[in-house]
Amino acid sequence: MAEGKKIFIVEDERRIARFLQMELEHAGFVTEVEENGRRAYERIIQGDFDLVLLDIMLPEMDGLTICRKVRELSDIPIIMLTARDEIDDKVQGLDIGADDYVTKPFAIPELFARMRVALRKPVKAVDPAEESNEELKLKNITMNITRREVMVDDTGVELTKKEFDLLEYLIRNKRNVLTRDQILSQVWGYDYMGDTNVVDVYIRYLRAKLDDKFNEKYIYTMRGVGYVVKD
Ligand code: CA
């Protein structure tokens, strides 16, 4: 399976990255390593890799965010590398489109077995026309993700970048109750140092521009838990 396959190792722990690189190259793969999340995302969407091994806790952009953003553009096989105490992250990783995960510390034969399965997946090329029309819907709200436009029926709604990202995350997880911590890590990033009040503040902004303005209920508060949107 290895011949010439190009594996992108996204891991900020150098010891692990180095170990993976040695094992993979020994097995005949070509590898590249990146330790910064944001740069990793940019390199993945430029294509050119056959599979990504993706750590979760990374500087600048976490692995779950990378996976979710990559899935808007590409079917490239992604295997998450998770620590033992990141069980929830595992589940979430699969929800947002990762192909599989392995738990650190992992055995190389197990990793290779999972890579073999993931590499068999047919990868669809990005169709720019299709991609530019990706739309999310909630009731009478339509979000065009690539053009970053939001319409309520025929009326355009101006949202700031964070408001847009928050609404996108809520609608992508329609009917799932999202905790403030989940929202914070997905919309503001793992490294965000502020407190979770920022989520409530932005929910208020969104409600002012949507629920209040259009006299409709989009965003529900689940007391003591978080927020949910539903049709
Ligand atoms: Ca890490």
Coordinates of N, CA and C and ligand atoms in Angstrom, one line a residue:
M1 N 0.8 -1.2 0.0 CA 0.0 0.0 0.0 C 0.9 1.3 0.0
A2 N 2.1 1.1 0.4 CA 2.9 2.3 0.7 C 3.5 3.1 -0.5
E3 N 3.7 2.3 -1.6 CA 4.5 2.9 -2.7 C 4.2 4.4 -3.1
G4 N 5.1 5.2 -2.7 CA 5.0 6.6 -3.1 C 3.8 7.4 -2.5
K5 N 3.0 6.7 -1.6 CA 1.9 7.5 -1.0 C 2.5 8.5 -0.1
K6 N 1.8 9.7 -0.2 CA 2.4 10.8 0.6 C 1.5 11.1 1.8
I7 N 2.2 11.0 3.0 CA 1.4 11.1 4.2 C 1.8 12.4 4.9
F8 N 0.9 13.1 5.3 CA 1.1 14.4 6.0 C 0.9 14.2 7.5
I9 N 2.0 14.3 8.3 CA 2.0 14.1 9.7 C 1.8 15.5 10.4
V10 N 0.6 15.7 11.0 CA 0.4 17.0 11.7 C 0.4 16.7 13.2
E11 N 1.5 17.1 13.8 CA 1.8 16.7 15.2 C 2.8 17.6 15.7
D12 N 2.5 18.3 16.9 CA 3.4 19.2 17.4 C 4.4 18.6 18.5
E13 N 4.1 17.4 18.8 CA 5.1 16.7 19.7 C 6.2 16.1 18.8
R14 N 7.4 16.7 18.9 CA 8.4 16.3 17.9 C 8.8 14.9 18.0
R15 N 8.8 14.4 19.3 CA 9.2 13.0 19.5 C 8.3 12.0 18.7
I16 N 7.0 12.3 18.8 CA 6.0 11.5 18.2 C 6.1 11.6 16.6
A17 N 6.2 12.9 16.2 CA 6.3 13.2 14.8 C 7.5 12.4 14.2
R18 N 8.6 12.5 14.9 CA 9.8 11.9 14.4 C 9.7 10.4 14.3
F19 N 9.0 9.8 15.4 CA 8.8 8.4 15.4 C 7.9 7.9 14.2
L20 N 6.9 8.7 14.0 CA 5.9 8.3 12.9 C 6.7 8.4 11.6
Q21 N 7.4 9.5 11.4 CA 8.1 9.7 10.2 C 9.1 8.5 9.9
M22 N 9.8 8.1 10.9 CA 10.8 7.0 10.7 C 10.1 5.7 10.3
E23 N 9.0 5.4 11.1 CA 8.2 4.2 10.8 C 7.6 4.2 9.4
L24 N 7.0 5.3 9.1 CA 6.3 5.4 7.8 C 7.3 5.3 6.6
E25 N 8.4 6.0 6.8 CA 9.4 6.0 5.7 C 10.0 4.7 5.5
H26 N 10.2 4.0 6.7 CA 10.8 2.6 6.6 C 9.8 1.7 5.9
A27 N 8.5 2.0 6.0 CA 7.5 1.2 5.3 C 7.3 1.6 3.8
G28 N 8.0 2.6 3.4 CA 8.0 3.0 2.0 C 7.1 4.2 1.7
F29 N 6.5 4.9 2.7 CA 5.8 6.1 2.5 C 6.7 7.3 2.3
V30 N 6.1 8.3 1.7 CA 6.8 9.6 1.6 C 6.1 10.4 2.7
T31 N 6.8 11.2 3.5 CA 6.2 11.9 4.6 C 6.6 13.4 4.6
E32 N 5.7 14.2 5.2 CA 6.0 15.5 5.5 C 5.4 15.8 6.9
V33 N 6.0 16.7 7.7 CA 5.6 17.0 9.0 C 5.3 18.4 9.2
E34 N 4.2 18.7 9.9 CA 3.9 20.1 10.2 C 3.4 20.2 11.7
E35 N 3.9 21.2 12.4 CA 3.5 21.2 13.8 C 2.5 22.4 14.1
N36 N 2.3 23.3 13.2 CA 1.4 24.4 13.4 C 0.1 24.1 12.7
G37 N -1.0 24.2 13.5 CA -2.3 23.9 13.0 C -2.8 24.7 11.8
R38 N -2.6 26.0 11.9 CA -3.0 26.9 10.8 C -2.3 26.6 9.5
R39 N -1.0 26.4 9.6 CA -0.2 26.1 8.4 C -0.6 24.7 7.9
A40 N -0.8 23.8 8.8 CA -1.2 22.5 8.3 C -2.5 22.5 7.5
Y41 N -3.5 23.3 8.0 CA -4.7 23.4 7.2 C -4.5 23.9 5.8
E42 N -3.6 25.0 5.7 CA -3.3 25.6 4.4 C -2.7 24.6 3.5
R43 N -1.8 23.8 4.1 CA -1.1 22.8 3.2 C -2.0 21.7 2.8
I44 N -2.9 21.3 3.7 CA -3.8 20.2 3.3 C -4.7 20.6 2.1
I45 N -5.3 21.8 2.2 CA -6.2 22.2 1.1 C -5.5 22.4 -0.2
Q46 N -4.2 22.6 -0.1 CA -3.5 22.7 -1.4 C -3.4 21.4 -2.1
G47 N -3.8 20.3 -1.4 CA -3.8 19.0 -2.0 C -2.5 18.4 -1.9
D48 N -2.2 17.4 -2.8 CA -0.8 16.9 -2.8 C -0.5 15.8 -1.8
F49 N -1.5 15.5 -0.8 CA -1.2 14.5 0.1 C -2.3 13.4 -0.1
D50 N -1.9 12.1 0.2 CA -2.8 11.0 0.1 C -3.6 10.7 1.4
L51 N -3.0 11.1 2.5 CA -3.6 10.9 3.8 C -3.0 11.8 4.8
V52 N -3.8 12.2 5.8 CA -3.4 13.1 6.9 C -3.5 12.4 8.2
L53 N -2.4 12.4 9.0 CA -2.5 11.9 10.4 C -2.5 13.2 11.2
L54 N -3.6 13.4 11.9 CA -3.9 14.7 12.5 C -4.1 14.6 14.0
D55 N -3.1 15.3 14.7 CA -3.2 15.4 16.2 C -4.3 16.4 16.5
I56 N -4.8 16.4 17.7 CA -5.9 17.3 18.1 C -5.4 18.6 18.7
M57 N -4.6 18.5 19.7 CA -4.1 19.8 20.4 C -2.9 20.3 19.6
L58 N -3.1 21.4 18.9 CA -2.1 21.9 18.1 C -2.0 23.5 18.2
P59 N -0.9 24.1 18.0 CA -0.9 25.5 18.1 C -1.6 26.2 17.0
E60 N -2.3 27.3 17.3 CA -3.0 28.2 16.4 C -4.4 27.6 15.8
M61 N -4.4 26.3 15.5 CA -5.7 25.8 15.0 C -5.8 24.3 15.5
D62 N -6.8 23.9 16.2 CA -6.8 22.5 16.7 C -7.3 21.6 15.6
G63 N -7.0 20.3 15.8 CA -7.2 19.3 14.8 C -8.7 19.1 14.4
L64 N -9.6 19.3 15.4 CA -11.0 19.2 15.0 C -11.5 20.3 14.1
T65 N -11.0 21.5 14.4 CA -11.3 22.6 13.5 C -10.7 22.4 12.1
I66 N -9.5 21.9 12.0 CA -8.8 21.6 10.8 C -9.7 20.6 10.0
C67 N -10.1 19.5 10.7 CA -10.8 18.5 10.0 C -12.1 19.0 9.5
R68 N -12.8 19.8 10.3 CA -14.1 20.3 9.8 C -14.0 21.2 8.6
K69 N -12.9 22.1 8.7 CA -12.7 23.0 7.6 C -12.3 22.3 6.3
V70 N -11.4 21.3 6.5 CA -11.0 20.5 5.3 C -12.1 19.8 4.6
R71 N -13.1 19.3 5.5 CA -14.2 18.5 4.9 C -15.1 19.4 4.1
E72 N -15.0 20.7 4.2 CA -15.8 21.6 3.4 C -15.3 21.6 2.0
L73 N -14.1 21.1 1.8 CA -13.4 21.2 0.5 C -12.9 19.9 0.0
S74 N -12.7 18.9 0.8 CA -12.0 17.8 0.3 C -12.3 16.5 1.1
D75 N -12.2 15.4 0.4 CA -12.5 14.0 1.0 C -11.2 13.3 1.4
I76 N -10.1 14.0 1.4 CA -8.8 13.4 1.7 C -8.9 12.6 3.0
P77 N -8.4 11.3 3.0 CA -8.5 10.5 4.2 C -7.8 11.2 5.4
I78 N -8.5 11.2 6.5 CA -7.9 11.8 7.8 C -8.0 10.9 8.9
I79 N -6.9 10.6 9.6 CA -6.9 9.7 10.8 C -6.5 10.6 11.9
M80 N -7.4 10.7 12.9 CA -7.1 11.6 14.1 C -6.2 10.8 15.1
L81 N -5.2 11.5 15.6 CA -4.3 10.9 16.7 C -4.8 11.5 18.0
T82 N -5.4 10.7 18.8 CA -6.0 11.3 20.1 C -5.3 10.7 21.3
A83 N -5.3 11.6 22.3 CA -4.8 11.1 23.6 C -5.9 10.3 24.3
R84 N -5.5 9.5 25.3 CA -6.4 8.7 26.0 C -7.6 9.4 26.7
D85 N -7.3 10.6 27.1 CA -8.4 11.4 27.8 C -9.2 12.3 26.9
E86 N -9.1 12.0 25.6 CA -9.9 12.8 24.6 C -11.0 12.0 24.0
I87 N -11.6 11.1 24.7 CA -12.7 10.2 24.2 C -13.7 11.0 23.5
D88 N -14.2 12.1 24.1 CA -15.3 12.9 23.5 C -14.8 13.5 22.1
D89 N -13.5 13.9 22.1 CA -12.9 14.4 20.9 C -13.0 13.4 19.8
K90 N -12.7 12.2 20.2 CA -12.7 11.1 19.2 C -14.1 11.0 18.5
V91 N -15.1 11.0 19.3 CA -16.5 10.9 18.8 C -16.8 12.1 17.9
Q92 N -16.4 13.3 18.4 CA -16.6 14.5 17.7 C -15.8 14.5 16.4
G93 N -14.6 13.9 16.4 CA -13.8 13.9 15.2 C -14.5 13.1 14.1
L94 N -15.1 12.0 14.5 CA -15.8 11.2 13.5 C -17.0 11.9 13.0
D95 N -17.7 12.6 13.9 CA -18.9 13.4 13.5 C -18.5 14.4 12.5
I96 N -17.4 15.0 12.6 CA -17.0 16.1 11.7 C -16.3 15.6 10.4
G97 N -16.2 14.3 10.3 CA -15.8 13.7 9.0 C -14.4 13.1 9.0
A98 N -13.8 12.9 10.2 CA -12.5 12.1 10.2 C -12.9 10.7 9.8
D99 N -11.9 10.0 9.1 CA -12.2 8.6 8.7 C -12.0 7.6 9.8
D100 N -11.1 8.0 10.7 CA -10.8 7.0 11.8 C -10.0 7.7 12.8
Y101 N -9.7 7.0 13.9 CA -8.8 7.6 14.9 C -7.9 6.5 15.5
V102 N -6.8 6.9 16.0 CA -6.0 5.9 16.9 C -5.7 6.7 18.2
T103 N -5.6 5.9 19.2 CA -5.3 6.5 20.5 C -3.9 6.4 20.9
K104 N -3.3 7.5 21.3 CA -1.9 7.5 21.7 C -1.7 6.9 23.1
P105 N -0.7 6.1 23.4 CA 0.3 5.7 22.5 C -0.2 4.5 21.6
F106 N 0.1 4.6 20.3 CA -0.5 3.5 19.5 C 0.5 2.6 19.0
A107 N 0.1 1.4 18.6 CA 1.0 0.4 18.0 C 1.0 0.6 16.5
I108 N 2.2 0.6 15.9 CA 2.4 0.9 14.5 C 1.5 -0.1 13.6
P109 N 1.5 -1.4 13.9 CA 0.7 -2.3 13.0 C -0.8 -1.9 13.0
E110 N -1.3 -1.4 14.1 CA -2.7 -1.0 14.2 C -2.9 0.3 13.3
L111 N -1.9 1.2 13.5 CA -2.0 2.4 12.7 C -2.0 2.1 11.2
F112 N -1.0 1.2 10.8 CA -0.9 0.8 9.4 C -2.2 0.2 8.9
A113 N -2.8 -0.7 9.7 CA -4.1 -1.3 9.3 C -5.2 -0.3 9.0
R114 N -5.2 0.7 9.9 CA -6.3 1.8 9.7 C -5.9 2.6 8.5
M115 N -4.7 2.9 8.3 CA -4.3 3.7 7.1 C -4.6 3.0 5.8
R116 N -4.4 1.6 5.8 CA -4.7 0.8 4.6 C -6.2 1.0 4.3
V117 N -7.0 0.9 5.3 CA -8.5 1.0 5.0 C -8.8 2.4 4.5
A118 N -8.2 3.4 5.1 CA -8.5 4.8 4.8 C -8.0 5.1 3.4
L119 N -6.9 4.6 3.0 CA -6.3 4.9 1.7 C -7.1 4.2 0.5
R120 N -7.9 3.2 0.9 CA -8.7 2.6 -0.2 C -9.9 3.4 -0.6
K121 N -10.2 4.4 0.3 CA -11.4 5.3 0.0 C -11.2 6.1 -1.3
P122 N -12.2 6.0 -2.2 CA -12.1 6.9 -3.4 C -12.2 8.4 -3.0
V123 N -11.2 9.1 -3.4 CA -11.2 10.6 -3.1 C -11.8 11.4 -4.2
K124 N -12.8 12.1 -3.9 CA -13.5 12.9 -4.9 C -12.7 14.2 -5.0
A125 N -12.5 14.7 -6.2 CA -11.8 16.0 -6.4 C -12.7 17.1 -6.0
V126 N -12.2 18.2 -5.6 CA -13.0 19.4 -5.3 C -13.6 19.9 -6.6
D127 N -14.9 20.1 -6.6 CA -15.5 20.7 -7.8 C -15.8 22.2 -7.4
P128 N -15.1 23.1 -8.0 CA -15.2 24.5 -7.5 C -16.6 25.1 -7.7
A129 N -17.3 24.6 -8.7 CA -18.7 25.1 -8.9 C -19.6 24.7 -7.8
E130 N -19.5 23.4 -7.5 CA -20.3 22.8 -6.4 C -19.9 23.4 -5.1
E131 N -18.6 23.6 -4.9 CA -18.2 24.1 -3.6 C -18.7 25.5 -3.4
S132 N -18.7 26.4 -4.4 CA -19.1 27.7 -4.3 C -20.6 27.9 -4.0
N133 N -21.3 26.8 -4.1 CA -22.7 26.8 -3.8 C -23.1 26.1 -2.6
E134 N -22.1 25.8 -1.7 CA -22.5 25.0 -0.5 C -23.4 25.9 0.4
E135 N -24.6 25.4 0.6 CA -25.6 26.2 1.4 C -26.0 25.4 2.6
L136 N -26.2 26.1 3.7 CA -26.8 25.5 4.9 C -28.1 26.2 5.1
K137 N -29.1 25.4 5.6 CA -30.4 26.0 5.8 C -30.9 25.7 7.2
L138 N -31.6 26.7 7.8 CA -32.3 26.6 9.0 C -33.6 27.4 8.9
K139 N -34.7 26.8 9.0 CA -36.0 27.5 8.7 C -35.9 28.3 7.4
N140 N -36.1 29.6 7.5 CA -36.0 30.4 6.3 C -34.7 31.1 6.2
I141 N -33.7 30.7 7.0 CA -32.3 31.2 6.8 C -31.6 30.4 5.8
T142 N -30.9 31.0 4.9 CA -30.0 30.3 4.0 C -28.6 30.9 4.2
M143 N -27.6 30.0 4.5 CA -26.2 30.5 4.5 C -25.4 30.0 3.3
N144 N -24.8 30.9 2.6 CA -23.9 30.4 1.5 C -22.5 30.5 2.1
I145 N -21.9 29.3 2.3 CA -20.6 29.3 3.1 C -19.5 29.9 2.4
T146 N -19.3 29.7 1.1 CA -18.2 30.2 0.4 C -18.3 31.7 0.2
R147 N -19.5 32.1 -0.2 CA -19.7 33.6 -0.4 C -19.9 34.3 0.9
R148 N -20.1 33.5 2.0 CA -20.3 34.1 3.3 C -21.5 35.1 3.3
E149 N -22.6 34.6 2.7 CA -23.8 35.4 2.7 C -24.9 34.7 3.5
V150 N -25.6 35.6 4.2 CA -26.8 35.0 5.0 C -28.0 35.7 4.5
M151 N -29.0 34.9 4.2 CA -30.3 35.5 3.7 C -31.4 34.9 4.6
V152 N -32.4 35.8 5.0 CA -33.6 35.3 5.6 C -34.7 35.6 4.6
D153 N -35.3 34.6 4.1 CA -36.1 34.7 2.9 C -35.3 35.5 1.9
D154 N -35.8 36.7 1.5 CA -35.0 37.4 0.4 C -34.2 38.6 1.0
T155 N -34.1 38.6 2.3 CA -33.4 39.8 2.9 C -32.0 39.4 3.4
G156 N -31.0 40.1 2.9 CA -29.7 39.9 3.3 C -29.4 40.3 4.8
V157 N -28.6 39.5 5.5 CA -28.3 39.9 6.9 C -26.8 40.1 7.0
E158 N -26.3 41.2 7.5 CA -24.9 41.4 7.7 C -24.4 40.8 9.0
L159 N -23.5 39.9 8.9 CA -22.9 39.3 10.1 C -21.4 39.6 10.2
T160 N -20.9 39.8 11.4 CA -19.4 39.8 11.5 C -18.9 38.4 11.3
K161 N -17.5 38.4 11.2 CA -16.9 37.1 10.9 C -17.3 36.1 12.0
K162 N -17.1 36.5 13.3 CA -17.4 35.6 14.4 C -18.9 35.2 14.5
E163 N -19.7 36.1 14.2 CA -21.2 35.8 14.2 C -21.5 34.8 13.1
F164 N -20.9 35.0 11.9 CA -21.1 34.0 10.8 C -20.6 32.6 11.2
D165 N -19.3 32.6 11.8 CA -18.8 31.3 12.2 C -19.6 30.6 13.2
L166 N -20.1 31.4 14.2 CA -21.0 30.8 15.2 C -22.3 30.3 14.6
L167 N -22.9 31.0 13.8 CA -24.2 30.6 13.1 C -23.9 29.3 12.3
E168 N -22.8 29.3 11.6 CA -22.5 28.1 10.8 C -22.3 26.9 11.6
Y169 N -21.6 27.1 12.7 CA -21.3 25.9 13.6 C -22.7 25.4 14.2
L170 N -23.5 26.4 14.6 CA -24.8 26.0 15.2 C -25.7 25.2 14.1
I171 N -25.7 25.7 12.9 CA -26.5 25.1 11.9 C -26.0 23.8 11.4
R172 N -24.6 23.7 11.4 CA -24.0 22.4 11.0 C -24.4 21.3 12.0
N173 N -24.6 21.7 13.3 CA -25.0 20.8 14.3 C -26.4 20.9 14.7
K174 N -27.3 21.3 13.8 CA -28.7 21.4 14.0 C -29.2 20.3 14.8
R175 N -30.1 20.6 15.8 CA -30.7 19.7 16.7 C -29.8 19.1 17.8
N176 N -28.5 19.4 17.7 CA -27.6 18.9 18.8 C -27.4 20.1 19.7
V177 N -27.5 19.8 21.0 CA -27.3 20.8 22.0 C -25.8 21.0 22.1
L178 N -25.3 22.2 22.0 CA -23.9 22.5 22.0 C -23.5 23.2 23.3
T179 N -22.5 22.7 24.1 CA -22.1 23.4 25.3 C -21.3 24.7 24.9
R180 N -21.2 25.6 25.9 CA -20.4 26.8 25.7 C -19.0 26.4 25.4
D181 N -18.5 25.3 26.1 CA -17.1 24.9 25.9 C -16.9 24.4 24.4
Q182 N -17.9 23.6 24.0 CA -17.8 23.1 22.6 C -17.8 24.3 21.6
I183 N -18.7 25.2 21.8 CA -18.8 26.4 20.9 C -17.5 27.2 20.9
L184 N -17.0 27.4 22.1 CA -15.7 28.1 22.3 C -14.6 27.5 21.6
S185 N -14.4 26.2 21.7 CA -13.3 25.5 21.1 C -13.4 25.5 19.6
Q186 N -14.6 25.3 19.1 CA -14.8 25.2 17.7 C -14.8 26.5 16.9
V187 N -15.4 27.5 17.6 CA -15.5 28.8 16.9 C -14.4 29.8 17.2
W188 N -14.0 29.7 18.5 CA -12.9 30.6 18.9 C -11.5 29.9 18.9
G189 N -11.5 28.6 18.9 CA -10.3 27.8 18.9 C -9.8 27.4 20.3
Y190 N -9.1 26.3 20.3 CA -8.7 25.7 21.6 C -7.9 26.7 22.4
D191 N -7.1 27.6 21.8 CA -6.2 28.4 22.5 C -6.8 29.7 23.0
Y192 N -8.1 29.8 22.8 CA -8.8 31.1 23.2 C -8.7 31.2 24.7
M193 N -8.2 32.3 25.2 CA -8.0 32.4 26.7 C -9.1 33.2 27.4
G194 N -10.0 33.7 26.7 CA -11.1 34.5 27.4 C -12.0 33.5 28.1
D195 N -13.1 34.1 28.7 CA -14.1 33.2 29.4 C -15.3 32.9 28.5
T196 N -16.1 31.9 28.9 CA -17.1 31.4 28.1 C -18.3 32.4 27.9
N197 N -18.2 33.5 28.7 CA -19.2 34.6 28.5 C -19.3 35.1 27.1
V198 N -18.2 35.0 26.4 CA -18.1 35.5 25.0 C -19.2 34.8 24.2
V199 N -19.4 33.5 24.5 CA -20.4 32.8 23.7 C -21.8 33.4 23.9
D200 N -22.2 33.7 25.2 CA -23.5 34.3 25.4 C -23.6 35.6 24.8
V201 N -22.5 36.4 24.8 CA -22.6 37.7 24.2 C -22.9 37.6 22.7
Y202 N -22.2 36.7 22.0 CA -22.4 36.5 20.6 C -23.7 35.9 20.2
I203 N -24.2 35.0 21.1 CA -25.6 34.5 20.9 C -26.6 35.6 20.9
R204 N -26.3 36.6 21.8 CA -27.2 37.8 22.0 C -27.1 38.6 20.7
Y205 N -25.9 38.8 20.1 CA -25.8 39.5 18.9 C -26.6 38.8 17.8
L206 N -26.4 37.5 17.7 CA -27.1 36.8 16.6 C -28.6 36.9 16.8
R207 N -29.1 36.8 18.0 CA -30.6 36.8 18.2 C -31.1 38.2 17.9
A208 N -30.3 39.2 18.1 CA -30.7 40.6 17.8 C -30.9 40.7 16.3
K209 N -29.9 40.1 15.5 CA -30.0 40.2 14.1 C -30.9 39.3 13.4
L210 N -31.3 38.2 14.1 CA -32.1 37.1 13.5 C -33.5 37.0 14.2
D211 N -33.5 36.4 15.4 CA -34.7 36.1 16.1 C -35.5 37.4 16.3
D212 N -34.9 38.4 16.8 CA -35.6 39.7 17.2 C -36.1 40.4 15.9
K213 N -35.1 40.5 15.0 CA -35.4 41.3 13.8 C -36.5 40.6 12.9
F214 N -36.5 39.3 12.8 CA -37.4 38.6 11.9 C -38.6 38.0 12.7
N215 N -38.6 38.3 14.0 CA -39.7 37.8 14.8 C -39.9 36.3 14.6
E216 N -38.8 35.5 14.9 CA -38.9 34.1 14.7 C -37.9 33.5 15.7
K217 N -38.2 32.2 16.1 CA -37.3 31.6 17.1 C -36.3 30.6 16.4
Y218 N -35.0 31.0 16.4 CA -34.0 30.1 15.8 C -33.2 29.5 16.8
I219 N -32.7 30.3 17.8 CA -31.7 29.8 18.7 C -32.4 29.5 20.1
Y220 N -32.3 28.3 20.6 CA -32.9 27.9 21.9 C -31.8 27.8 22.9
T221 N -32.1 28.3 24.1 CA -31.2 28.2 25.3 C -31.6 26.9 26.0
M222 N -30.6 26.0 26.2 CA -30.9 24.8 27.1 C -30.2 25.2 28.4
R223 N -31.1 25.6 29.4 CA -30.5 26.1 30.6 C -29.5 25.2 31.3
G224 N -28.4 25.7 31.7 CA -27.4 25.0 32.4 C -26.6 24.1 31.4
V225 N -26.9 24.1 30.1 CA -26.2 23.2 29.2 C -25.6 24.0 28.1
G226 N -26.4 24.7 27.3 CA -25.8 25.5 26.2 C -26.9 25.9 25.2
Y227 N -26.6 25.8 23.9 CA -27.6 26.3 22.9 C -27.8 25.3 21.8
V228 N -29.0 25.4 21.2 CA -29.3 24.5 20.1 C -30.1 25.3 19.0
V229 N -30.0 25.0 17.8 CA -30.9 25.5 16.8 C -31.7 24.3 16.2
K230 N -32.9 24.6 15.8 CA -33.7 23.5 15.2 C -34.7 24.1 14.3
D231 N -35.1 23.3 13.3 CA -36.2 23.7 12.3 C -37.5 23.7 13.0
Ligands
CA1 CA -0.4 18.0 20.4

